Amino acid sequence: TSLAEFAKGLGLSVGLVTTTAIYDATPAVFAAHATDRGMYSSIAVQMLYSGFEVLMGGGLKVFSNLTDVAKQLGYTVVTKRSELLALPVQTNTKILGLFADENIPYVIDRQGNIPSLVDMVSKALEVLERNSEGFLLMVVVE
């Protein structure tokens, strides 16, 4: 059982925010169990079924075939900064934010409609703080 799974079991909300692909080693260890860190598809599916309220980072390439599953599980899927910032937060809001095919580009290389780490963390906190029991937020910056 990971720390995030333990927190979820206690009734806390859980969020994972990263500038890497969301299925990368560090975020993956919070939400998935795999025999090899390269089992991206399996990790992605496990992340969706984790019930975590926030999953944000890169990784659109792996998750592209899973967006319908994500929506069925209650996630709002966003792929642009403008969509993230405009997303209203309600009691049951769950976000799958995928802002690059793999890792999010470094700030100096970033073009287009990609949110900053501050944008992602701010929206994650807005979602997670609605739980009066508390929350766990993992943030990875690479």
mmCIF file of C-alpha atoms in Angstrom:
data_model
loop_
_atom_site.group_PDB
_atom_site.id
_atom_site.type_symbol
_atom_site.label_atom_id
_atom_site.label_comp_id
_atom_site.label_asym_id
_atom_site.label_seq_id
_atom_site.Cartn_x
_atom_site.Cartn_y
_atom_site.Cartn_z
ATOM 1 C CA THR A 1 0.000 0.000 0.000
ATOM 2 C CA SER A 2 1.428 3.363 -0.990
ATOM 3 C CA LEU A 3 1.223 6.484 1.161
ATOM 4 C CA ALA A 4 -1.364 7.936 -1.245
ATOM 5 C CA GLU A 5 -3.485 4.778 -1.137
ATOM 6 C CA PHE A 6 -3.263 4.820 2.654
ATOM 7 C CA ALA A 7 -4.393 8.472 2.711
ATOM 8 C CA LYS A 8 -7.285 7.677 0.360
ATOM 9 C CA GLY A 9 -8.284 4.834 2.674
ATOM 10 C CA LEU A 10 -8.470 7.313 5.551
ATOM 11 C CA GLY A 11 -10.908 9.460 3.599
ATOM 12 C CA LEU A 12 -8.449 12.099 2.438
ATOM 13 C CA SER A 13 -8.447 13.482 -1.083
ATOM 14 C CA VAL A 14 -5.330 12.751 -3.127
ATOM 15 C CA GLY A 15 -3.635 14.590 -5.955
ATOM 16 C CA LEU A 16 -0.560 13.954 -8.070
ATOM 17 C CA VAL A 17 0.942 16.876 -9.988
ATOM 18 C CA THR A 18 4.148 16.647 -11.981
ATOM 19 C CA THR A 19 6.090 18.277 -14.781
ATOM 20 C CA THR A 20 7.051 14.785 -15.959
ATOM 21 C CA ALA A 21 4.693 12.305 -17.569
ATOM 22 C CA ILE A 22 2.115 11.412 -14.911
ATOM 23 C CA TYR A 23 3.003 7.716 -15.316
ATOM 24 C CA ASP A 24 6.706 8.379 -14.649
ATOM 25 C CA ALA A 25 8.380 6.537 -11.757
ATOM 26 C CA THR A 26 7.727 8.936 -8.871
ATOM 27 C CA PRO A 27 4.038 9.681 -9.467
ATOM 28 C CA ALA A 28 3.424 6.076 -10.541
ATOM 29 C CA VAL A 29 4.656 4.662 -7.251
ATOM 30 C CA PHE A 30 1.933 6.620 -5.448
ATOM 31 C CA ALA A 31 -0.920 5.166 -7.517
ATOM 32 C CA ALA A 32 0.096 1.930 -9.205
ATOM 33 C CA HIS A 33 1.746 -1.428 -8.705
ATOM 34 C CA ALA A 34 3.802 -2.750 -11.624
ATOM 35 C CA THR A 35 6.696 -5.147 -11.958
ATOM 36 C CA ASP A 36 8.461 -2.785 -14.366
ATOM 37 C CA ARG A 37 8.450 1.014 -14.417
ATOM 38 C CA GLY A 38 8.033 0.910 -18.201
ATOM 39 C CA MET A 39 4.556 -0.645 -18.008
ATOM 40 C CA TYR A 40 3.040 2.745 -18.816
ATOM 41 C CA SER A 41 -0.347 1.545 -20.070
ATOM 42 C CA SER A 42 -0.924 -0.607 -17.000
ATOM 43 C CA ILE A 43 0.199 2.227 -14.724
ATOM 44 C CA ALA A 44 -2.125 4.676 -16.505
ATOM 45 C CA VAL A 45 -5.136 2.387 -16.059
ATOM 46 C CA GLN A 46 -4.315 1.839 -12.380
ATOM 47 C CA MET A 47 -4.002 5.592 -11.870
ATOM 48 C CA LEU A 48 -7.477 6.148 -13.262
ATOM 49 C CA TYR A 49 -8.946 3.461 -11.021
ATOM 50 C CA SER A 50 -7.124 4.843 -7.961
ATOM 51 C CA GLY A 51 -9.975 7.258 -7.338
ATOM 52 C CA PHE A 52 -7.507 10.090 -6.772
ATOM 53 C CA GLU A 53 -9.124 13.455 -7.359
ATOM 54 C CA VAL A 54 -6.248 15.078 -9.256
ATOM 55 C CA LEU A 55 -3.844 13.631 -11.824
ATOM 56 C CA MET A 56 -1.907 16.314 -13.718
ATOM 57 C CA GLY A 57 1.227 16.426 -15.804
ATOM 58 C CA GLY A 58 2.408 15.163 -19.152
ATOM 59 C CA GLY A 59 1.504 11.793 -20.625
ATOM 60 C CA LEU A 60 -1.195 12.465 -23.196
ATOM 61 C CA LYS A 61 0.421 9.940 -25.548
ATOM 62 C CA VAL A 62 -0.209 7.011 -23.182
ATOM 63 C CA PHE A 63 -3.579 8.231 -21.896
ATOM 64 C CA SER A 64 -5.016 9.143 -25.321
ATOM 65 C CA ASN A 65 -6.891 5.827 -25.606
ATOM 66 C CA LEU A 66 -8.121 6.086 -22.015
ATOM 67 C CA THR A 67 -9.956 9.408 -22.027
ATOM 68 C CA ASP A 68 -13.366 7.737 -22.387
ATOM 69 C CA VAL A 69 -12.561 5.497 -19.408
ATOM 70 C CA ALA A 70 -11.438 8.550 -17.445
ATOM 71 C CA LYS A 71 -14.709 10.338 -18.187
ATOM 72 C CA GLN A 72 -16.722 7.261 -17.166
ATOM 73 C CA LEU A 73 -14.825 7.290 -13.864
ATOM 74 C CA GLY A 74 -15.838 10.909 -13.264
ATOM 75 C CA TYR A 75 -12.720 12.728 -14.434
ATOM 76 C CA THR A 76 -12.885 15.959 -16.371
ATOM 77 C CA VAL A 77 -10.105 15.677 -18.952
ATOM 78 C CA VAL A 78 -8.254 18.894 -19.760
ATOM 79 C CA THR A 79 -5.332 19.326 -22.144
ATOM 80 C CA LYS A 80 -4.871 23.096 -22.249
ATOM 81 C CA ARG A 81 -4.047 25.793 -19.720
ATOM 82 C CA SER A 82 -7.177 27.733 -20.664
ATOM 83 C CA GLU A 83 -9.360 24.657 -19.978
ATOM 84 C CA LEU A 84 -7.690 24.098 -16.612
ATOM 85 C CA LEU A 85 -8.094 27.693 -15.473
ATOM 86 C CA ALA A 86 -11.728 27.841 -16.620
ATOM 87 C CA LEU A 87 -12.680 24.560 -14.936
ATOM 88 C CA PRO A 88 -15.205 25.181 -12.157
ATOM 89 C CA VAL A 89 -14.480 23.241 -8.982
ATOM 90 C CA GLN A 90 -17.378 21.550 -7.267
ATOM 91 C CA THR A 91 -17.621 18.991 -4.480
ATOM 92 C CA ASN A 92 -17.082 15.963 -6.697
ATOM 93 C CA THR A 93 -14.607 17.451 -9.187
ATOM 94 C CA LYS A 94 -11.931 15.054 -10.434
ATOM 95 C CA ILE A 95 -9.304 16.284 -12.912
ATOM 96 C CA LEU A 96 -7.137 14.404 -15.379
ATOM 97 C CA GLY A 97 -4.882 17.093 -16.799
ATOM 98 C CA LEU A 98 -2.555 15.994 -19.591
ATOM 99 C CA PHE A 99 -0.625 18.900 -21.063
ATOM 100 C CA ALA A 100 2.073 17.283 -23.225
ATOM 101 C CA ASP A 101 2.585 13.986 -25.033
ATOM 102 C CA GLU A 102 5.287 13.017 -22.547
ATOM 103 C CA ASN A 103 7.108 15.369 -20.139
ATOM 104 C CA ILE A 104 5.977 18.986 -19.957
ATOM 105 C CA PRO A 105 8.584 21.168 -21.688
ATOM 106 C CA TYR A 106 10.864 23.306 -19.557
ATOM 107 C CA VAL A 107 9.607 26.878 -19.139
ATOM 108 C CA ILE A 108 12.198 28.272 -21.551
ATOM 109 C CA ASP A 109 11.058 25.814 -24.243
ATOM 110 C CA ARG A 110 7.337 26.018 -23.538
ATOM 111 C CA GLN A 111 5.001 27.159 -26.287
ATOM 112 C CA GLY A 112 1.276 27.185 -26.646
ATOM 113 C CA ASN A 113 -1.385 26.589 -24.074
ATOM 114 C CA ILE A 114 0.562 24.670 -21.398
ATOM 115 C CA PRO A 115 -0.066 25.507 -17.734
ATOM 116 C CA SER A 116 2.708 26.407 -15.342
ATOM 117 C CA LEU A 117 3.412 24.378 -12.233
ATOM 118 C CA VAL A 118 1.754 27.173 -10.241
ATOM 119 C CA ASP A 119 -1.386 26.846 -12.403
ATOM 120 C CA MET A 120 -1.539 23.088 -11.831
ATOM 121 C CA VAL A 121 -0.827 23.207 -8.096
ATOM 122 C CA SER A 122 -3.314 26.060 -7.563
ATOM 123 C CA LYS A 123 -6.125 24.147 -9.260
ATOM 124 C CA ALA A 124 -5.156 20.950 -7.420
ATOM 125 C CA LEU A 125 -5.348 22.740 -4.071
ATOM 126 C CA GLU A 126 -8.701 24.244 -5.035
ATOM 127 C CA VAL A 127 -10.052 20.721 -5.649
ATOM 128 C CA LEU A 128 -8.374 18.971 -2.729
ATOM 129 C CA GLU A 129 -9.116 21.538 -0.020
ATOM 130 C CA ARG A 130 -12.850 20.855 -0.379
ATOM 131 C CA ASN A 131 -12.406 17.672 1.675
ATOM 132 C CA SER A 132 -12.839 18.539 5.362
ATOM 133 C CA GLU A 133 -10.906 15.364 6.254
ATOM 134 C CA GLY A 134 -7.793 16.735 4.547
ATOM 135 C CA PHE A 135 -5.677 15.835 1.547
ATOM 136 C CA LEU A 136 -2.348 14.573 0.284
ATOM 137 C CA LEU A 137 -0.755 16.347 -2.662
ATOM 138 C CA MET A 138 2.426 15.004 -4.282
ATOM 139 C CA VAL A 139 4.260 17.512 -6.504
ATOM 140 C CA VAL A 140 7.233 16.495 -8.654
ATOM 141 C CA VAL A 141 9.304 19.033 -10.536
ATOM 142 C CA GLU A 142 11.909 17.843 -12.962
#
